[in-house]
CSV table of C-alpha atoms in Angstrom, one decimal:
chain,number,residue,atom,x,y,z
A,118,UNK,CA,11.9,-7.6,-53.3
A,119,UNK,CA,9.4,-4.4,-53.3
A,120,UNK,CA,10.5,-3.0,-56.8
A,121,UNK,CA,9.8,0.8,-56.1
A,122,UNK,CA,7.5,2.9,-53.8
A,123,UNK,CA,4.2,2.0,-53.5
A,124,UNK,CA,1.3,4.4,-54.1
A,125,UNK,CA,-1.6,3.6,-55.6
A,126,UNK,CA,0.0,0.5,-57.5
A,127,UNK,CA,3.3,-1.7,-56.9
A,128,UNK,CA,5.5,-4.5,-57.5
A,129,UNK,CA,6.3,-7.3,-55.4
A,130,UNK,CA,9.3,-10.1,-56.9
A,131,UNK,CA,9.4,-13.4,-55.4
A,132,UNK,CA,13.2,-14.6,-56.3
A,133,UNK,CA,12.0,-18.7,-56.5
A,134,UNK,CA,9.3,-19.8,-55.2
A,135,UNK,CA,6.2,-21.2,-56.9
A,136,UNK,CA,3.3,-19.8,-58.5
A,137,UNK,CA,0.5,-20.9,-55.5
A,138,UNK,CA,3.5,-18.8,-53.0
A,139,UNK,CA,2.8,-15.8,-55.2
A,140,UNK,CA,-0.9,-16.4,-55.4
A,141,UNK,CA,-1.2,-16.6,-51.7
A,142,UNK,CA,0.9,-13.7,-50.8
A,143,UNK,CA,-1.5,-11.9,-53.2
A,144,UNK,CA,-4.0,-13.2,-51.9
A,145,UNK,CA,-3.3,-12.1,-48.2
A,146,UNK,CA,-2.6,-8.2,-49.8
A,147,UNK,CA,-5.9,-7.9,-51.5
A,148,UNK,CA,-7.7,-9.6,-48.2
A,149,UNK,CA,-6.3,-6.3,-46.0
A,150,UNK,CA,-7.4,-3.5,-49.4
A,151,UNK,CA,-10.1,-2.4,-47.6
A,152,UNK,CA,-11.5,1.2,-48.6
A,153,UNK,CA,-11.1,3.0,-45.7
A,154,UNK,CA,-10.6,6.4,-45.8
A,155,UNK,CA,-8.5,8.4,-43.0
A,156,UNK,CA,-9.9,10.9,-41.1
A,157,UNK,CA,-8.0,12.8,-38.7
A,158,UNK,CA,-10.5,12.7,-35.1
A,159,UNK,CA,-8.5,14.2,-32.8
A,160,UNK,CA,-4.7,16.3,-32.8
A,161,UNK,CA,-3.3,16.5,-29.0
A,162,UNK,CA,0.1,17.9,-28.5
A,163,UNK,CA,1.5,16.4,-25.3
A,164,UNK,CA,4.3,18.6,-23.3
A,165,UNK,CA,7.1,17.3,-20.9
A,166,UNK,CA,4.7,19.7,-17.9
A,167,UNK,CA,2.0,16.7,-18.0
A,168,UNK,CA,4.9,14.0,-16.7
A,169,UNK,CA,5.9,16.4,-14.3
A,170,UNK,CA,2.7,16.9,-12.8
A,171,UNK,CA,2.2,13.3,-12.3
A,172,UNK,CA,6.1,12.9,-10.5
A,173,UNK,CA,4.8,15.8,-8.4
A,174,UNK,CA,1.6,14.5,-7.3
A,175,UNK,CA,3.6,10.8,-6.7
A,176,UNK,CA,5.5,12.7,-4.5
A,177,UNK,CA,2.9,14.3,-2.6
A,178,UNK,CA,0.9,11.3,-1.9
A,179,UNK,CA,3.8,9.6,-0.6
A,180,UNK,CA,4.7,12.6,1.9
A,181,UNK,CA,1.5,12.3,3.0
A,182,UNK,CA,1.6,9.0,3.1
A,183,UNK,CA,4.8,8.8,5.3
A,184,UNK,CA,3.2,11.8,7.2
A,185,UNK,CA,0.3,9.6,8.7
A,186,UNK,CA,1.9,6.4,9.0
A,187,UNK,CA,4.0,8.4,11.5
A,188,UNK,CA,0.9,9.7,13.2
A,189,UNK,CA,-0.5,6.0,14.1
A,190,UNK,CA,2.7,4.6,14.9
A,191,UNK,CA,3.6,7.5,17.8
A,192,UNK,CA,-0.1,8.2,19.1
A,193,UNK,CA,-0.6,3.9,19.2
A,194,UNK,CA,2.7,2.6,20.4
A,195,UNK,CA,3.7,6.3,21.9
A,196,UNK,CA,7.7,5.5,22.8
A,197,UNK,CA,8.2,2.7,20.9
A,198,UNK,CA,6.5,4.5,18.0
A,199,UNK,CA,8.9,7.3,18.1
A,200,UNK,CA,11.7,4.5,17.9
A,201,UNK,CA,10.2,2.9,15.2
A,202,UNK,CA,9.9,6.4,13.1
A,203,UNK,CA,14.0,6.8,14.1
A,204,UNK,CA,14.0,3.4,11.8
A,205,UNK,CA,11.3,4.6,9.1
A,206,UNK,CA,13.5,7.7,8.7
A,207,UNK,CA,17.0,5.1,8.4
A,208,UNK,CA,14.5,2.9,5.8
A,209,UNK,CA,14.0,6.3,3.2
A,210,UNK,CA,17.6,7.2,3.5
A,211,UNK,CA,19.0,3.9,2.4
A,212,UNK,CA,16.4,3.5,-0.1
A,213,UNK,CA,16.8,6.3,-1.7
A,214,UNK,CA,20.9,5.1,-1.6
A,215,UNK,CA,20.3,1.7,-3.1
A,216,UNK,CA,18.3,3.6,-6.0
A,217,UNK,CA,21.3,6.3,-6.4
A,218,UNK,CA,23.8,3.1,-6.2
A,219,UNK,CA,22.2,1.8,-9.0
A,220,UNK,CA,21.3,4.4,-11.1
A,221,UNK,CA,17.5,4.2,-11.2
A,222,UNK,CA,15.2,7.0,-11.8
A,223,UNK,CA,12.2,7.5,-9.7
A,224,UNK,CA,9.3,7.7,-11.7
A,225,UNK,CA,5.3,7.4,-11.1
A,226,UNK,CA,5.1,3.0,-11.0
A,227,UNK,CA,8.6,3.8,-8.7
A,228,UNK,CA,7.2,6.4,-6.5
A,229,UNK,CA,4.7,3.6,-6.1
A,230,UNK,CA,6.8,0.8,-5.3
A,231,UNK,CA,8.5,3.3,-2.6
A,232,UNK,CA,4.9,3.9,-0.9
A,233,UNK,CA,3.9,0.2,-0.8
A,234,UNK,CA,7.3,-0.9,0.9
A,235,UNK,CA,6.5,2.3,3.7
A,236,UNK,CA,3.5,0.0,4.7
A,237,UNK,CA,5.8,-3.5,5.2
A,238,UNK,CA,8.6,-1.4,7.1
A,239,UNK,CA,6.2,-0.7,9.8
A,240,UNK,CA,4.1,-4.0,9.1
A,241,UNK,CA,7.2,-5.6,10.6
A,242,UNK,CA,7.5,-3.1,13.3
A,243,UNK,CA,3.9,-4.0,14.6
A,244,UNK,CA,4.1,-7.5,14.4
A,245,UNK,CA,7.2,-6.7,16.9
A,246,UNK,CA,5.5,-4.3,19.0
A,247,UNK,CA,2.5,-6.8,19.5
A,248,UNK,CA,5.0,-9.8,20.9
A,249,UNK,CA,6.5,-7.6,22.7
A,250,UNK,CA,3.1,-6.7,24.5
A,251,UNK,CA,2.3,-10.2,24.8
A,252,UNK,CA,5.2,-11.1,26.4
A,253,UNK,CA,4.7,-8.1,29.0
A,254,UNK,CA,1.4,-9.3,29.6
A,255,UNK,CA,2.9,-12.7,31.1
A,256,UNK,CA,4.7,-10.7,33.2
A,257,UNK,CA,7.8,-10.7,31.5
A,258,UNK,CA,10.6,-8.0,32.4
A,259,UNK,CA,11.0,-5.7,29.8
A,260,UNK,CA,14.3,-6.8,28.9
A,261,UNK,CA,13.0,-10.5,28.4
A,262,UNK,CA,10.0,-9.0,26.5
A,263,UNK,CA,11.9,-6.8,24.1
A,264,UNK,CA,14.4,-10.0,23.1
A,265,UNK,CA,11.6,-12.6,23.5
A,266,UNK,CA,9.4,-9.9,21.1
A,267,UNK,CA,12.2,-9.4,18.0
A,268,UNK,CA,13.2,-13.5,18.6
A,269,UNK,CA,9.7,-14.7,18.1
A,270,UNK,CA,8.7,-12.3,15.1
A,271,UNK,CA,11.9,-13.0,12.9
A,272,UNK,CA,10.5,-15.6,11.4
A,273,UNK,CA,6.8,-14.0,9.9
A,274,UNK,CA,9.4,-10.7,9.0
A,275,UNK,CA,11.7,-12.7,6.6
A,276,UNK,CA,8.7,-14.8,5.2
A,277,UNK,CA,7.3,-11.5,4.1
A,278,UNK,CA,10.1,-9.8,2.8
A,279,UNK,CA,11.7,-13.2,1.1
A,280,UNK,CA,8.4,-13.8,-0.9
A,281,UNK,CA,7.8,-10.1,-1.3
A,282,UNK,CA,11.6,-9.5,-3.1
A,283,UNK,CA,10.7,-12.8,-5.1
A,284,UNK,CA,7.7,-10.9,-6.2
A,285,UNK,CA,9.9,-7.7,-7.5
A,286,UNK,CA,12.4,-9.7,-8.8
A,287,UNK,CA,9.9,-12.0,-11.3
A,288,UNK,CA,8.6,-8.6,-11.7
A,289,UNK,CA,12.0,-7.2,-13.1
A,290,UNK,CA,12.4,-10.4,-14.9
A,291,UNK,CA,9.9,-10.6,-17.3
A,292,UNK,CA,8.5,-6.7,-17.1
A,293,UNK,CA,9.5,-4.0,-19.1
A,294,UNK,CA,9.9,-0.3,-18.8
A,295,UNK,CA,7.7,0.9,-15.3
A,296,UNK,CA,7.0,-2.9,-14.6
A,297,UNK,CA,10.9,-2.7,-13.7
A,298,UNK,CA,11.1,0.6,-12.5
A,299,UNK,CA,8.2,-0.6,-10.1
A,300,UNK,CA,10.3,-3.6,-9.4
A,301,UNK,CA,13.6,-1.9,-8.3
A,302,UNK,CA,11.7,0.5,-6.0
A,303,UNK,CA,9.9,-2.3,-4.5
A,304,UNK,CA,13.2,-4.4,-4.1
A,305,UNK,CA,15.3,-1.8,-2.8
A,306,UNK,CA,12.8,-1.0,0.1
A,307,UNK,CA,12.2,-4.3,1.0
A,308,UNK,CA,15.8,-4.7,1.6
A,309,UNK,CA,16.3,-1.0,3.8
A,310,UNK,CA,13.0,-2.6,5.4
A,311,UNK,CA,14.5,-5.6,6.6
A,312,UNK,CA,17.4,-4.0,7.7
A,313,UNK,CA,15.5,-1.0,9.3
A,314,UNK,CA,13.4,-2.9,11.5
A,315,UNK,CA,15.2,-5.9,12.0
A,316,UNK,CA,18.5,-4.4,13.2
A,317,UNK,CA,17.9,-0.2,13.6
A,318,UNK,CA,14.8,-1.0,15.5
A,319,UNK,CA,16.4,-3.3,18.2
A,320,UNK,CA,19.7,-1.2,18.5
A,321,UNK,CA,17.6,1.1,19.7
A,322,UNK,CA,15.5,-0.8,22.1
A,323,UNK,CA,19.1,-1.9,23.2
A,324,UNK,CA,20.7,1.5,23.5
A,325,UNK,CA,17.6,2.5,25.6
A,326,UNK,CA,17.6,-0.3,28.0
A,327,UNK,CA,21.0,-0.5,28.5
A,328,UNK,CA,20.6,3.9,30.1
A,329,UNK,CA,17.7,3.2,31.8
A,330,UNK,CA,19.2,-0.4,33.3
A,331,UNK,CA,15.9,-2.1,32.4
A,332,UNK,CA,14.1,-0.1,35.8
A,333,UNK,CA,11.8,2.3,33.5
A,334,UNK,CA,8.8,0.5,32.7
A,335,UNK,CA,8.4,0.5,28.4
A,336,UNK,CA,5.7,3.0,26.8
A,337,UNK,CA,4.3,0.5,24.1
């Protein structure tokens, strides 16, 4: 029990135990005494505008980011590129929805977890593009080549995503404050990722061959 406040001198009662306790204790006070005097090095008064500029330049970076992925996927895979942007477009929306649903506020380690799941939405979009030009190479029809391309890269898709949403959620887990705000972000896209290129994607592969009755030769 501290007896009053202590200053330059105070009181410490030990209710029971034995003298070598109190000696100790003692002991371990007089071992942290040391004569240091405080000086004051350095006052800086940090304003809510600093946090702010940092959401703002998250933000940026991420349009941009967005912006160019884009660019390579329409000037590479020209067609199928624009269908693949239709599905990048779906994958923000329902992002952004999962993080509404559950009430999670985008912040800098979020914004980052956001930007990093942009690059595996149209990492599993090229790994389907690709089969689908190897299977036109054989000398597939393009229907045949657009179901043979989405059957044969499932597999390396949910691998990815599986082990990358096992990531997040360890991440969640055992994190604190933006460990887990980096977490969610990254969860929630890889979730609208998987769902954007796995199904989006090939509805609209679909929806296209199905007007043009498989005769129009694919611009991939």
């Amino acid at each position: 029990v501290i007896q009053g406040p202590i200053t330059t001198h105070g009181q410490i009662t030990m209710g029971g135990p034995a003298l070598a306790a109190a000696q100790d204790l003692a002991l371990v006070l007089r071992a942290g005494a040391l004569p240091v005097p405080l000086r004051v090095a350095e006052v800086r008064s940090i304003g809510p505008s600093l946090g702010q500029d940092s959401i703002e330049q998250g933000v940026r970076a991420g349009l941009m980011g967005l912006a160019l992925v884009i660019v390579i996927m329409i000037v590479y895979y020209r067609f199928s590129g624009v269908l693949s942007v239709v599905g990048l477009i779906f994958y923000a929306i329902t992002t952004l929805a999962f993080l509404a649903i559950f009430g999670a506020t985008l912040t800098l380690p979020g914004i980052a977890g956001f930007i990093l799941s942009i690059g595996m939405a149209v990492d599993a979009n090229f790994l389907q593009f690709e089969r689908i030009r190897e299977e036109l190479d054989r000398g597939k029809t393009v229907r045949t080549a657009v179901d043979e391309g989405f059957k044969n890269s499932f597999s390396a898709i949910i691998d990815t995503h599986v082990t990358t949403a096992l990531t997040g959620a360890v991440l969640y887990q055992y994190g604190t404050g933006p460990v887990q705000g980096f977490a969610v972000t990254l969860v929630a896209g890889v979730v609208s990722s998987m769902v954007s290129s796995v199904f989006v994607v090939r509805t609209l592969f679909l929806v296209w061959l199905s007007r043009s009755r498989g005769t129009k030769p694919l611009s991939i």
